């Protein structure tokens, strides 16, 4: 039961952190949790989510308590990682985001954009931590 409560709380944090206006009035960002489970690294777990962004949607700066691998399923996304130049990825491209590195993402294409995000994170930590 504690795991379910932790997952629900994490989903609420992510949803709240990513609610900004979309260009066409639809929900700007939606997240679908796909799988989460323990891995062989003590104190860590893996999680995989699908993130869908409406045209013009922006995921504000945040960080994760572990590594993220972002794979663009469709559309065009621009990622900004602290200390690096922005990078624009199209469907079929991916990006490695090191643990703790603050970053943001924006749908810079004309249509919906989607990513498959895979995380290796510290177990029991919030999956997403907003950064001011």
PDB file of C-alpha atoms in Angstrom:
ATOM      1  CA  UNK A   1       0.000   0.000   0.000  1.00  0.00           C
ATOM      2  CA  UNK A   2       2.884   2.367   0.790  1.00  0.00           C
ATOM      3  CA  UNK A   3       4.285   1.846  -2.717  1.00  0.00           C
ATOM      4  CA  UNK A   4       0.929   2.742  -4.284  1.00  0.00           C
ATOM      5  CA  UNK A   5       0.714   5.898  -2.158  1.00  0.00           C
ATOM      6  CA  UNK A   6       4.283   6.866  -3.132  1.00  0.00           C
ATOM      7  CA  UNK A   7       3.539   6.326  -6.828  1.00  0.00           C
ATOM      8  CA  UNK A   8       0.336   8.362  -6.588  1.00  0.00           C
ATOM      9  CA  UNK A   9       2.111  11.213  -4.797  1.00  0.00           C
ATOM     10  CA  UNK A  10       4.892  11.197  -7.397  1.00  0.00           C
ATOM     11  CA  UNK A  11       2.382  11.328 -10.230  1.00  0.00           C
ATOM     12  CA  UNK A  12       0.679  14.324  -8.628  1.00  0.00           C
ATOM     13  CA  UNK A  13       4.006  16.161  -8.270  1.00  0.00           C
ATOM     14  CA  UNK A  14       4.854  15.533 -11.918  1.00  0.00           C
ATOM     15  CA  UNK A  15       1.391  16.540 -13.110  1.00  0.00           C
ATOM     16  CA  UNK A  16       1.480  19.733 -11.072  1.00  0.00           C
ATOM     17  CA  UNK A  17       4.973  20.656 -12.208  1.00  0.00           C
ATOM     18  CA  UNK A  18       4.122  20.224 -15.869  1.00  0.00           C
ATOM     19  CA  UNK A  19       0.769  22.008 -16.130  1.00  0.00           C
ATOM     20  CA  UNK A  20       1.261  24.944 -18.479  1.00  0.00           C
ATOM     21  CA  UNK A  21      -0.859  26.167 -21.362  1.00  0.00           C
ATOM     22  CA  UNK A  22      -0.895  24.381 -24.678  1.00  0.00           C
ATOM     23  CA  UNK A  23      -1.252  26.126 -28.008  1.00  0.00           C
ATOM     24  CA  UNK A  24      -4.620  24.539 -28.841  1.00  0.00           C
ATOM     25  CA  UNK A  25      -6.264  24.356 -25.394  1.00  0.00           C
ATOM     26  CA  UNK A  26      -5.883  20.584 -24.887  1.00  0.00           C
ATOM     27  CA  UNK A  27      -4.075  19.131 -21.882  1.00  0.00           C
ATOM     28  CA  UNK A  28      -0.512  20.346 -22.498  1.00  0.00           C
ATOM     29  CA  UNK A  29       1.363  17.399 -21.021  1.00  0.00           C
ATOM     30  CA  UNK A  30       0.179  13.955 -20.068  1.00  0.00           C
ATOM     31  CA  UNK A  31       2.162  11.171 -18.504  1.00  0.00           C
ATOM     32  CA  UNK A  32       1.432   7.467 -18.585  1.00  0.00           C
ATOM     33  CA  UNK A  33       3.327   5.315 -16.085  1.00  0.00           C
ATOM     34  CA  UNK A  34       4.199   2.070 -17.862  1.00  0.00           C
ATOM     35  CA  UNK A  35       6.351  -0.010 -15.502  1.00  0.00           C
ATOM     36  CA  UNK A  36       8.296   0.348 -12.287  1.00  0.00           C
ATOM     37  CA  UNK A  37      10.335  -2.250 -10.454  1.00  0.00           C
ATOM     38  CA  UNK A  38      13.368  -3.138  -8.422  1.00  0.00           C
ATOM     39  CA  UNK A  39      16.682  -3.732 -10.147  1.00  0.00           C
ATOM     40  CA  UNK A  40      19.838  -5.551  -9.053  1.00  0.00           C
ATOM     41  CA  UNK A  41      21.488  -2.326  -7.882  1.00  0.00           C
ATOM     42  CA  UNK A  42      20.765  -2.016  -4.151  1.00  0.00           C
ATOM     43  CA  UNK A  43      18.614   0.999  -3.297  1.00  0.00           C
ATOM     44  CA  UNK A  44      17.612   1.688  -6.919  1.00  0.00           C
ATOM     45  CA  UNK A  45      14.664   0.992  -9.180  1.00  0.00           C
ATOM     46  CA  UNK A  46      13.779   1.383 -12.839  1.00  0.00           C
ATOM     47  CA  UNK A  47      10.739   3.226 -14.123  1.00  0.00           C
ATOM     48  CA  UNK A  48       9.447   3.824 -17.615  1.00  0.00           C
ATOM     49  CA  UNK A  49       6.858   6.422 -18.607  1.00  0.00           C
ATOM     50  CA  UNK A  50       5.371   7.844 -21.777  1.00  0.00           C
ATOM     51  CA  UNK A  51       5.150  11.625 -21.894  1.00  0.00           C
ATOM     52  CA  UNK A  52       2.911  13.300 -24.496  1.00  0.00           C
ATOM     53  CA  UNK A  53       3.271  17.031 -25.199  1.00  0.00           C
ATOM     54  CA  UNK A  54       0.792  19.149 -27.142  1.00  0.00           C
ATOM     55  CA  UNK A  55       2.191  21.594 -29.716  1.00  0.00           C
ATOM     56  CA  UNK A  56       4.072  24.349 -27.884  1.00  0.00           C
ATOM     57  CA  UNK A  57       3.886  22.575 -24.500  1.00  0.00           C
ATOM     58  CA  UNK A  58       6.788  23.162 -22.130  1.00  0.00           C
ATOM     59  CA  UNK A  59       7.984  20.901 -19.305  1.00  0.00           C
ATOM     60  CA  UNK A  60       9.674  23.304 -16.876  1.00  0.00           C
ATOM     61  CA  UNK A  61      13.132  22.759 -15.450  1.00  0.00           C
ATOM     62  CA  UNK A  62      13.344  19.708 -13.197  1.00  0.00           C
ATOM     63  CA  UNK A  63      15.747  16.947 -12.179  1.00  0.00           C
ATOM     64  CA  UNK A  64      15.583  13.258 -11.293  1.00  0.00           C
ATOM     65  CA  UNK A  65      17.238  11.244  -8.496  1.00  0.00           C
ATOM     66  CA  UNK A  66      19.040   9.139 -11.096  1.00  0.00           C
ATOM     67  CA  UNK A  67      19.651   8.787 -14.817  1.00  0.00           C
ATOM     68  CA  UNK A  68      17.089   9.285 -17.569  1.00  0.00           C
ATOM     69  CA  UNK A  69      17.149   8.008 -21.126  1.00  0.00           C
ATOM     70  CA  UNK A  70      14.661   9.920 -23.279  1.00  0.00           C
ATOM     71  CA  UNK A  71      13.605   8.366 -26.612  1.00  0.00           C
ATOM     72  CA  UNK A  72      11.448  10.485 -28.914  1.00  0.00           C
ATOM     73  CA  UNK A  73       8.566   8.365 -30.209  1.00  0.00           C
ATOM     74  CA  UNK A  74       6.977  11.047 -32.396  1.00  0.00           C
ATOM     75  CA  UNK A  75       7.305  14.742 -33.131  1.00  0.00           C
ATOM     76  CA  UNK A  76      10.158  17.125 -32.336  1.00  0.00           C
ATOM     77  CA  UNK A  77      11.364  17.982 -28.842  1.00  0.00           C
ATOM     78  CA  UNK A  78      13.961  20.505 -27.720  1.00  0.00           C
ATOM     79  CA  UNK A  79      15.798  19.646 -24.514  1.00  0.00           C
ATOM     80  CA  UNK A  80      17.816  22.115 -22.453  1.00  0.00           C
ATOM     81  CA  UNK A  81      20.246  20.589 -19.954  1.00  0.00           C
ATOM     82  CA  UNK A  82      22.112  22.840 -17.524  1.00  0.00           C
ATOM     83  CA  UNK A  83      25.600  23.562 -18.793  1.00  0.00           C
ATOM     84  CA  UNK A  84      24.878  22.452 -22.361  1.00  0.00           C
ATOM     85  CA  UNK A  85      23.524  23.949 -25.562  1.00  0.00           C
ATOM     86  CA  UNK A  86      19.897  23.049 -26.364  1.00  0.00           C
ATOM     87  CA  UNK A  87      19.464  19.917 -28.459  1.00  0.00           C
ATOM     88  CA  UNK A  88      16.540  19.193 -30.789  1.00  0.00           C
ATOM     89  CA  UNK A  89      15.526  15.571 -31.305  1.00  0.00           C
ATOM     90  CA  UNK A  90      13.097  14.016 -33.769  1.00  0.00           C
ATOM     91  CA  UNK A  91      11.316  10.670 -33.689  1.00  0.00           C
ATOM     92  CA  UNK A  92      13.803   7.819 -33.366  1.00  0.00           C
ATOM     93  CA  UNK A  93      16.479   9.853 -31.572  1.00  0.00           C
ATOM     94  CA  UNK A  94      17.417   9.611 -27.907  1.00  0.00           C
ATOM     95  CA  UNK A  95      19.225  11.516 -25.192  1.00  0.00           C
ATOM     96  CA  UNK A  96      21.008  10.498 -21.983  1.00  0.00           C
ATOM     97  CA  UNK A  97      20.410  12.825 -19.033  1.00  0.00           C
ATOM     98  CA  UNK A  98      22.845  12.266 -16.129  1.00  0.00           C
ATOM     99  CA  UNK A  99      21.601  11.975 -12.560  1.00  0.00           C
ATOM    100  CA  UNK A 100      20.692  15.273 -10.942  1.00  0.00           C
ATOM    101  CA  UNK A 101      21.175  17.421 -14.059  1.00  0.00           C
ATOM    102  CA  UNK A 102      18.422  20.045 -14.285  1.00  0.00           C
ATOM    103  CA  UNK A 103      16.662  20.087 -17.643  1.00  0.00           C
ATOM    104  CA  UNK A 104      13.516  21.141 -19.478  1.00  0.00           C
ATOM    105  CA  UNK A 105      11.760  20.061 -22.663  1.00  0.00           C
ATOM    106  CA  UNK A 106       9.575  21.819 -25.202  1.00  0.00           C
ATOM    107  CA  UNK A 107       7.532  20.543 -28.129  1.00  0.00           C
ATOM    108  CA  UNK A 108       8.898  22.657 -30.995  1.00  0.00           C
ATOM    109  CA  UNK A 109       7.039  20.805 -33.741  1.00  0.00           C
ATOM    110  CA  UNK A 110       3.658  21.461 -35.349  1.00  0.00           C
ATOM    111  CA  UNK A 111       1.971  18.352 -33.943  1.00  0.00           C
ATOM    112  CA  UNK A 112       1.898  16.301 -30.780  1.00  0.00           C
ATOM    113  CA  UNK A 113       5.270  14.998 -29.532  1.00  0.00           C
ATOM    114  CA  UNK A 114       5.868  11.942 -27.366  1.00  0.00           C
ATOM    115  CA  UNK A 115       8.827  10.497 -25.526  1.00  0.00           C
ATOM    116  CA  UNK A 116       9.516   7.231 -23.794  1.00  0.00           C
ATOM    117  CA  UNK A 117      11.464   8.072 -20.627  1.00  0.00           C
ATOM    118  CA  UNK A 118      13.393   5.351 -18.836  1.00  0.00           C
ATOM    119  CA  UNK A 119      14.758   6.137 -15.376  1.00  0.00           C
ATOM    120  CA  UNK A 120      17.220   4.383 -13.084  1.00  0.00           C
ATOM    121  CA  UNK A 121      16.597   6.189  -9.797  1.00  0.00           C
ATOM    122  CA  UNK A 122      17.057   6.019  -6.060  1.00  0.00           C
ATOM    123  CA  UNK A 123      14.282   3.852  -4.663  1.00  0.00           C
ATOM    124  CA  UNK A 124      11.580   5.697  -2.756  1.00  0.00           C
ATOM    125  CA  UNK A 125      12.573   9.155  -4.005  1.00  0.00           C
ATOM    126  CA  UNK A 126      10.171  11.354  -5.979  1.00  0.00           C
ATOM    127  CA  UNK A 127      10.687  10.640  -9.672  1.00  0.00           C
ATOM    128  CA  UNK A 128      10.686  14.334 -10.544  1.00  0.00           C
ATOM    129  CA  UNK A 129      11.908  17.318  -8.528  1.00  0.00           C
ATOM    130  CA  UNK A 130      10.984  20.792  -9.840  1.00  0.00           C
ATOM    131  CA  UNK A 131      13.849  23.315 -10.090  1.00  0.00           C
ATOM    132  CA  UNK A 132      13.339  27.061  -9.741  1.00  0.00           C
TER     133      UNK A 132
END
